[in-house]
PDB file of C-alpha atoms in Angstrom:
ATOM      1  CA  MET X   1       0.417  -0.008  -0.124  1.00  0.00           C
ATOM      2  CA  GLU X   2       2.918   2.291   0.523  1.00  0.00           C
ATOM      3  CA  ASP X   3       4.230   2.037  -2.690  1.00  0.00           C
ATOM      4  CA  VAL X   4       0.836   3.149  -4.356  1.00  0.00           C
ATOM      5  CA  VAL X   5       0.121   6.215  -1.805  1.00  0.00           C
ATOM      6  CA  ALA X   6       4.028   7.643  -2.450  1.00  0.00           C
ATOM      7  CA  PHE X   7       3.978   7.056  -6.571  1.00  0.00           C
ATOM      8  CA  TRP X   8       0.816   9.157  -6.012  1.00  0.00           C
ATOM      9  CA  ARG X   9       2.310  11.322  -3.344  1.00  0.00           C
ATOM     10  CA  SER X  10       5.573  12.091  -5.737  1.00  0.00           C
ATOM     11  CA  ALA X  11       3.445  12.708  -8.615  1.00  0.00           C
ATOM     12  CA  GLY X  12       1.471  16.046  -7.363  1.00  0.00           C
ATOM     13  CA  PRO X  13      -1.035  18.000  -8.814  1.00  0.00           C
ATOM     14  CA  SER X  14      -0.059  18.079 -11.731  1.00  0.00           C
ATOM     15  CA  LYS X  15       0.087  14.909 -12.748  1.00  0.00           C
ATOM     16  CA  TRP X  16      -3.443  13.972 -11.117  1.00  0.00           C
ATOM     17  CA  PHE X  17      -5.620  15.784 -12.753  1.00  0.00           C
ATOM     18  CA  ALA X  18      -3.675  16.596 -16.328  1.00  0.00           C
ATOM     19  CA  LYS X  19      -4.067  13.931 -19.380  1.00  0.00           C
ATOM     20  CA  ASP X  20      -0.150  12.800 -19.724  1.00  0.00           C
ATOM     21  CA  ALA X  21      -0.483   9.478 -22.083  1.00  0.00           C
ATOM     22  CA  ALA X  22       3.656   9.351 -20.405  1.00  0.00           C
ATOM     23  CA  PHE X  23       2.506   9.330 -17.167  1.00  0.00           C
ATOM     24  CA  ASP X  24      -0.600   7.487 -17.915  1.00  0.00           C
ATOM     25  CA  ALA X  25       1.727   3.974 -19.177  1.00  0.00           C
ATOM     26  CA  GLU X  26       3.955   4.425 -16.339  1.00  0.00           C
ATOM     27  CA  PHE X  27       1.314   4.067 -13.806  1.00  0.00           C
ATOM     28  CA  LYS X  28      -0.127   1.588 -15.543  1.00  0.00           C
ATOM     29  CA  GLY X  29       2.666  -0.541 -15.554  1.00  0.00           C
ATOM     30  CA  ARG X  30       4.002  -0.303 -12.418  1.00  0.00           C
ATOM     31  CA  PHE X  31      -0.142  -0.492 -10.803  1.00  0.00           C
ATOM     32  CA  MET X  32      -2.114  -2.855 -13.141  1.00  0.00           C
ATOM     33  CA  ALA X  33      -1.820  -6.038 -10.867  1.00  0.00           C
ATOM     34  CA  ALA X  34      -2.451  -4.757  -7.331  1.00  0.00           C
ATOM     35  CA  HIS X  35      -5.732  -2.389  -9.527  1.00  0.00           C
ATOM     36  CA  MET X  36      -6.613  -6.111 -11.001  1.00  0.00           C
ATOM     37  CA  ALA X  37      -6.031  -7.480  -7.164  1.00  0.00           C
ATOM     38  CA  ALA X  38      -8.395  -4.893  -5.772  1.00  0.00           C
ATOM     39  CA  ALA X  39     -10.508  -5.023  -7.934  1.00  0.00           C
ATOM     40  CA  ARG X  40     -11.052  -8.941  -7.229  1.00  0.00           C
ATOM     41  CA  ARG X  41     -11.206  -7.810  -3.643  1.00  0.00           C
ATOM     42  CA  GLU X  42      -7.658  -9.662  -3.005  1.00  0.00           C
ATOM     43  CA  LEU X  43      -6.825  -6.464  -0.961  1.00  0.00           C
ATOM     44  CA  ASP X  44     -10.047  -5.520   1.789  1.00  0.00           C
ATOM     45  CA  ALA X  45      -7.703  -5.917   4.447  1.00  0.00           C
ATOM     46  CA  TRP X  46      -6.120  -3.109   3.280  1.00  0.00           C
ATOM     47  CA  LEU X  47      -9.288  -1.048   4.454  1.00  0.00           C
ATOM     48  CA  SER X  48      -8.102  -1.254   8.217  1.00  0.00           C
ATOM     49  CA  HIS X  49      -5.787   1.021   7.689  1.00  0.00           C
ATOM     50  CA  PRO X  50      -6.365   4.862   6.486  1.00  0.00           C
ATOM     51  CA  THR X  51      -3.231   4.831   4.571  1.00  0.00           C
ATOM     52  CA  GLY X  52      -4.521   1.013   3.127  1.00  0.00           C
ATOM     53  CA  CYS X  53      -7.561   2.860   2.559  1.00  0.00           C
ATOM     54  CA  LEU X  54      -6.559   5.776   0.570  1.00  0.00           C
ATOM     55  CA  ALA X  55      -3.964   3.111  -1.745  1.00  0.00           C
ATOM     56  CA  LEU X  56      -7.382   1.454  -2.337  1.00  0.00           C
ATOM     57  CA  MET X  57      -8.995   5.007  -3.570  1.00  0.00           C
ATOM     58  CA  ILE X  58      -6.250   5.647  -5.619  1.00  0.00           C
ATOM     59  CA  LEU X  59      -6.274   1.909  -7.796  1.00  0.00           C
ATOM     60  CA  LEU X  60     -10.604   1.584  -7.959  1.00  0.00           C
ATOM     61  CA  ASP X  61     -11.271   5.295  -8.738  1.00  0.00           C
ATOM     62  CA  GLN X  62      -8.455   7.048 -10.041  1.00  0.00           C
ATOM     63  CA  PHE X  63      -5.958   4.211 -11.572  1.00  0.00           C
ATOM     64  CA  PRO X  64      -8.894   3.271 -14.411  1.00  0.00           C
ATOM     65  CA  ARG X  65      -9.300   7.117 -15.170  1.00  0.00           C
ATOM     66  CA  ASN X  66      -5.156   6.929 -16.139  1.00  0.00           C
ATOM     67  CA  ALA X  67      -5.170   3.438 -17.469  1.00  0.00           C
ATOM     68  CA  PHE X  68      -8.103   2.856 -19.243  1.00  0.00           C
ATOM     69  CA  ARG X  69      -9.177   6.594 -20.452  1.00  0.00           C
ATOM     70  CA  GLY X  70     -11.910   7.005 -23.177  1.00  0.00           C
ATOM     71  CA  THR X  71     -13.174   3.451 -22.482  1.00  0.00           C
ATOM     72  CA  ALA X  72     -16.159   1.804 -20.080  1.00  0.00           C
ATOM     73  CA  HIS X  73     -13.285   0.245 -17.939  1.00  0.00           C
ATOM     74  CA  MET X  74     -12.833   3.865 -16.503  1.00  0.00           C
ATOM     75  CA  PHE X  75     -15.436   3.131 -14.522  1.00  0.00           C
ATOM     76  CA  ALA X  76     -15.614  -0.662 -13.680  1.00  0.00           C
ATOM     77  CA  THR X  77     -14.066   0.021 -10.049  1.00  0.00           C
ATOM     78  CA  ASP X  78     -16.643   2.934  -8.986  1.00  0.00           C
ATOM     79  CA  SER X  79     -18.968   1.102  -7.075  1.00  0.00           C
ATOM     80  CA  LEU X  80     -16.814  -0.928  -5.164  1.00  0.00           C
ATOM     81  CA  ALA X  81     -14.756   2.785  -5.041  1.00  0.00           C
ATOM     82  CA  LEU X  82     -17.920   3.984  -3.697  1.00  0.00           C
ATOM     83  CA  SER X  83     -18.640   1.504  -1.073  1.00  0.00           C
ATOM     84  CA  PHE X  84     -14.940   1.780   0.291  1.00  0.00           C
ATOM     85  CA  ALA X  85     -15.346   5.484   0.090  1.00  0.00           C
ATOM     86  CA  ARG X  86     -18.226   5.224   2.482  1.00  0.00           C
ATOM     87  CA  GLN X  87     -16.439   2.777   4.964  1.00  0.00           C
ATOM     88  CA  ALA X  88     -12.955   5.725   5.117  1.00  0.00           C
ATOM     89  CA  HIS X  89     -16.131   7.875   6.216  1.00  0.00           C
ATOM     90  CA  ALA X  90     -18.052   5.945   8.759  1.00  0.00           C
ATOM     91  CA  ARG X  91     -14.182   5.600  10.207  1.00  0.00           C
ATOM     92  CA  SER X  92     -13.090   9.088   9.699  1.00  0.00           C
ATOM     93  CA  TYR X  93     -10.023   8.032   7.616  1.00  0.00           C
ATOM     94  CA  GLN X  94     -10.183  11.453   5.959  1.00  0.00           C
ATOM     95  CA  THR X  95      -8.812  13.581   8.963  1.00  0.00           C
ATOM     96  CA  ARG X  96      -6.243  10.859   9.489  1.00  0.00           C
ATOM     97  CA  ILE X  97      -4.424  11.022   5.783  1.00  0.00           C
ATOM     98  CA  GLU X  98      -2.409  14.362   4.998  1.00  0.00           C
ATOM     99  CA  GLN X  99      -4.312  17.175   3.425  1.00  0.00           C
ATOM    100  CA  ASP X 100      -2.853  17.094   0.416  1.00  0.00           C
ATOM    101  CA  MET X 101      -4.296  13.384  -0.525  1.00  0.00           C
ATOM    102  CA  GLN X 102      -7.529  13.913   1.781  1.00  0.00           C
ATOM    103  CA  VAL X 103      -9.538  14.669  -1.533  1.00  0.00           C
ATOM    104  CA  PHE X 104      -8.977  11.464  -2.746  1.00  0.00           C
ATOM    105  CA  LEU X 105     -11.033   9.324  -0.085  1.00  0.00           C
ATOM    106  CA  VAL X 106     -13.829  11.922  -1.335  1.00  0.00           C
ATOM    107  CA  LEU X 107     -13.534  11.699  -4.707  1.00  0.00           C
ATOM    108  CA  PRO X 108     -15.723   8.342  -5.503  1.00  0.00           C
ATOM    109  CA  PHE X 109     -18.480  10.197  -4.146  1.00  0.00           C
ATOM    110  CA  GLU X 110     -17.783  13.290  -6.515  1.00  0.00           C
ATOM    111  CA  HIS X 111     -17.774  10.467  -8.833  1.00  0.00           C
ATOM    112  CA  SER X 112     -21.082   9.496  -7.853  1.00  0.00           C
ATOM    113  CA  GLU X 113     -24.187   9.879 -10.177  1.00  0.00           C
ATOM    114  CA  ASN X 114     -26.585   9.769  -7.375  1.00  0.00           C
ATOM    115  CA  MET X 115     -27.820  12.987  -5.618  1.00  0.00           C
ATOM    116  CA  ASP X 116     -26.841  12.139  -1.895  1.00  0.00           C
ATOM    117  CA  ASP X 117     -23.505  11.091  -2.919  1.00  0.00           C
ATOM    118  CA  GLN X 118     -22.771  14.459  -4.481  1.00  0.00           C
ATOM    119  CA  THR X 119     -23.966  16.222  -1.524  1.00  0.00           C
ATOM    120  CA  LEU X 120     -21.560  14.351   0.888  1.00  0.00           C
ATOM    121  CA  ALA X 121     -19.323  15.196  -1.500  1.00  0.00           C
ATOM    122  CA  VAL X 122     -19.752  18.694  -1.339  1.00  0.00           C
ATOM    123  CA  ASP X 123     -19.989  18.782   2.540  1.00  0.00           C
ATOM    124  CA  LEU X 124     -16.941  17.078   2.959  1.00  0.00           C
ATOM    125  CA  CYS X 125     -14.942  19.466   0.288  1.00  0.00           C
ATOM    126  CA  SER X 126     -16.019  22.529   2.119  1.00  0.00           C
ATOM    127  CA  THR X 127     -13.487  21.466   4.880  1.00  0.00           C
ATOM    128  CA  LEU X 128     -10.521  21.610   2.151  1.00  0.00           C
ATOM    129  CA  ASP X 129      -9.685  24.330  -0.684  1.00  0.00           C
ATOM    130  CA  ALA X 130     -11.890  26.215  -2.109  1.00  0.00           C
ATOM    131  CA  ARG X 131     -10.894  24.957  -5.256  1.00  0.00           C
ATOM    132  CA  THR X 132     -11.697  21.584  -4.715  1.00  0.00           C
ATOM    133  CA  LEU X 133     -14.758  22.536  -3.256  1.00  0.00           C
ATOM    134  CA  GLU X 134     -15.696  24.507  -6.139  1.00  0.00           C
ATOM    135  CA  PHE X 135     -14.922  21.457  -8.546  1.00  0.00           C
ATOM    136  CA  ALA X 136     -17.400  19.490  -6.269  1.00  0.00           C
ATOM    137  CA  ARG X 137     -19.414  21.935  -6.922  1.00  0.00           C
ATOM    138  CA  LEU X 138     -19.659  21.342 -10.720  1.00  0.00           C
ATOM    139  CA  HIS X 139     -19.999  17.592 -10.280  1.00  0.00           C
ATOM    140  CA  GLN X 140     -23.472  18.636  -7.852  1.00  0.00           C
ATOM    141  CA  ASP X 141     -24.653  20.794 -10.645  1.00  0.00           C
ATOM    142  CA  ILE X 142     -24.435  18.638 -13.466  1.00  0.00           C
ATOM    143  CA  ILE X 143     -26.029  15.667 -11.581  1.00  0.00           C
ATOM    144  CA  LYS X 144     -28.709  17.696 -10.142  1.00  0.00           C
ATOM    145  CA  ARG X 145     -29.346  19.288 -13.663  1.00  0.00           C
ATOM    146  CA  PHE X 146     -29.107  16.048 -16.140  1.00  0.00           C
ATOM    147  CA  GLY X 147     -29.354  13.235 -13.159  1.00  0.00           C
ATOM    148  CA  ARG X 148     -25.632  11.786 -14.539  1.00  0.00           C
ATOM    149  CA  PHE X 149     -22.438  12.852 -16.351  1.00  0.00           C
ATOM    150  CA  PRO X 150     -23.532  13.430 -19.759  1.00  0.00           C
ATOM    151  CA  HIS X 151     -19.905  13.162 -20.873  1.00  0.00           C
ATOM    152  CA  ARG X 152     -19.559   9.601 -20.344  1.00  0.00           C
ATOM    153  CA  ASN X 153     -22.336   8.323 -22.529  1.00  0.00           C
ATOM    154  CA  ALA X 154     -20.380   7.801 -25.159  1.00  0.00           C
ATOM    155  CA  VAL X 155     -18.218   5.161 -23.902  1.00  0.00           C
ATOM    156  CA  LEU X 156     -21.118   4.163 -21.832  1.00  0.00           C
ATOM    157  CA  GLY X 157     -23.023   3.168 -24.612  1.00  0.00           C
ATOM    158  CA  ARG X 158     -26.062   5.394 -23.520  1.00  0.00           C
ATOM    159  CA  ASP X 159     -28.228   7.802 -25.836  1.00  0.00           C
ATOM    160  CA  THR X 160     -27.486  11.428 -25.346  1.00  0.00           C
ATOM    161  CA  THR X 161     -30.516  13.633 -24.308  1.00  0.00           C
ATOM    162  CA  PRO X 162     -31.370  16.553 -26.837  1.00  0.00           C
ATOM    163  CA  GLU X 163     -30.618  19.017 -23.739  1.00  0.00           C
ATOM    164  CA  GLU X 164     -27.468  17.309 -23.041  1.00  0.00           C
ATOM    165  CA  GLN X 165     -26.093  17.332 -26.192  1.00  0.00           C
ATOM    166  CA  ARG X 166     -26.426  21.326 -26.030  1.00  0.00           C
ATOM    167  CA  PHE X 167     -24.786  21.121 -22.633  1.00  0.00           C
ATOM    168  CA  LEU X 168     -21.887  18.849 -24.103  1.00  0.00           C
ATOM    169  CA  GLU X 169     -21.141  21.003 -27.437  1.00  0.00           C
ATOM    170  CA  GLY X 170     -21.267  24.505 -25.271  1.00  0.00           C
ATOM    171  CA  GLY X 171     -25.310  25.501 -26.823  1.00  0.00           C
ATOM    172  CA  ASP X 172     -25.824  26.639 -22.851  1.00  0.00           C
ATOM    173  CA  SER X 173     -23.419  29.671 -23.442  1.00  0.00           C
ATOM    174  CA  VAL X 174     -24.911  33.004 -21.689  1.00  0.00           C
ATOM    175  CA  GLY X 175     -22.103  34.904 -23.314  1.00  0.00           C
ATOM    176  CA  ARG X 176     -18.341  34.935 -25.114  1.00  0.00           C
ATOM    177  CA  PHE X 177     -15.092  35.602 -23.460  1.00  0.00           C
ATOM    178  CA  GLY X 178     -11.778  36.460 -24.874  1.00  0.00           C
ATOM    179  CA  GLY X 179     -13.981  33.620 -28.097  1.00  0.00           C
ATOM    180  CA  LEU X 180     -15.202  31.460 -26.148  1.00  0.00           C
ATOM    181  CA  ASP X 181     -18.059  30.228 -25.048  1.00  0.00           C
ATOM    182  CA  PHE X 182     -19.212  29.824 -21.403  1.00  0.00           C
ATOM    183  CA  ALA X 183     -22.036  28.998 -19.293  1.00  0.00           C
ATOM    184  CA  ARG X 184     -23.520  29.825 -15.710  1.00  0.00           C
ATOM    185  CA  SER X 185     -23.722  27.342 -12.948  1.00  0.00           C
ATOM    186  CA  PRO X 186     -27.316  26.950 -12.186  1.00  0.00           C
ATOM    187  CA  LEU X 187     -26.430  26.770  -8.200  1.00  0.00           C
ATOM    188  CA  SER X 188     -22.768  28.066  -7.693  1.00  0.00           C
ATOM    189  CA  GLY X 189     -22.829  31.239 -10.336  1.00  0.00           C
ATOM    190  CA  VAL X 190     -19.398  30.110 -11.856  1.00  0.00           C
ATOM    191  CA  LEU X 191     -19.073  30.618 -15.278  1.00  0.00           C
ATOM    192  CA  TYR X 192     -17.333  27.563 -16.974  1.00  0.00           C
ATOM    193  CA  VAL X 193     -15.419  28.344 -19.970  1.00  0.00           C
ATOM    194  CA  PHE X 194     -15.655  25.453 -22.417  1.00  0.00           C
ATOM    195  CA  THR X 195     -12.679  24.902 -24.532  1.00  0.00           C
ATOM    196  CA  SER X 196     -13.993  21.671 -25.769  1.00  0.00           C
ATOM    197  CA  THR X 197     -16.201  18.451 -24.926  1.00  0.00           C
ATOM    198  CA  THR X 198     -13.256  17.321 -22.711  1.00  0.00           C
ATOM    199  CA  ASP X 199     -11.370  20.254 -20.936  1.00  0.00           C
ATOM    200  CA  LEU X 200     -13.145  23.260 -19.726  1.00  0.00           C
ATOM    201  CA  ARG X 201     -11.936  26.566 -17.810  1.00  0.00           C
ATOM    202  CA  VAL X 202     -12.844  27.992 -14.635  1.00  0.00           C
ATOM    203  CA  TRP X 203     -13.591  31.942 -14.668  1.00  0.00           C
ATOM    204  CA  SER X 204     -14.764  33.842 -11.540  1.00  0.00           C
ATOM    205  CA  PHE X 205     -16.791  36.979 -12.232  1.00  0.00           C
ATOM    206  CA  GLN X 206     -18.493  39.184  -9.795  1.00  0.00           C
ATOM    207  CA  ASP X 207     -21.457  39.949 -11.701  1.00  0.00           C
ATOM    208  CA  ASP X 208     -22.772  39.115 -14.970  1.00  0.00           C
ATOM    209  CA  ARG X 209     -21.215  42.206 -16.693  1.00  0.00           C
ATOM    210  CA  SER X 210     -17.531  41.982 -14.573  1.00  0.00           C
ATOM    211  CA  VAL X 211     -14.416  40.588 -16.639  1.00  0.00           C
ATOM    212  CA  GLY X 212     -13.475  36.914 -15.494  1.00  0.00           C
ATOM    213  CA  SER X 213     -10.173  36.108 -13.964  1.00  0.00           C
ATOM    214  CA  LEU X 214      -8.877  32.767 -15.147  1.00  0.00           C
ATOM    215  CA  VAL X 215      -9.157  30.580 -11.709  1.00  0.00           C
ATOM    216  CA  ARG X 216      -8.147  26.961 -12.966  1.00  0.00           C
ATOM    217  CA  ARG X 217      -8.350  24.730 -16.275  1.00  0.00           C
ATOM    218  CA  LEU X 218      -9.607  21.492 -15.401  1.00  0.00           C
ATOM    219  CA  PRO X 219     -10.829  18.364 -17.197  1.00  0.00           C
ATOM    220  CA  CYS X 220     -14.640  18.103 -17.976  1.00  0.00           C
ATOM    221  CA  PRO X 221     -15.846  15.270 -15.121  1.00  0.00           C
ATOM    222  CA  ASP X 222     -15.061  12.012 -15.333  1.00  0.00           C
TER     223      ASP X 222
END
């Protein structure tokens, strides 16, 4: 378990939330066997320790999103990760690991298409940094509106509704800034600037007339 956590810690945010083929290949090469073992429930004993549970979250929730991008396998172990995340929450593991890594005990709730899980994710992220909290709210906003993540429809073989298609194409835009469409979150009021169906930039606006400042660039929710 320590090897998994040490690898992820050393990678840092610049790798965690970016698309990097070389990093994906390294991650997959080093931990494919561990991911499969966790998926087969052979590592459940790790749940008895906060660090072990964190390692399971990395293997079951993060690893597939790097190793199997663009395929349904990205989400194959989400339900197991979510089950383990609930156990971690019940045991207050989030407060027992280093702050920079706490978010990975929360992400299975963010990745859930269940509104109760989204509400819990926002609540748990309220103790973390403001950017992490805003990203949790973005996930919550999408589930509140659609009941699922439209960006997953293609790889999961789900039909996309006309409203979801407009959303994916940026048709919800409420204006233009620098030649880009932007859409206001229905709950938080933040404006999300869509650069494609796979990336967005988050801008902070004081009101509808103000000029926005770039907060961060993010992948669309997995």
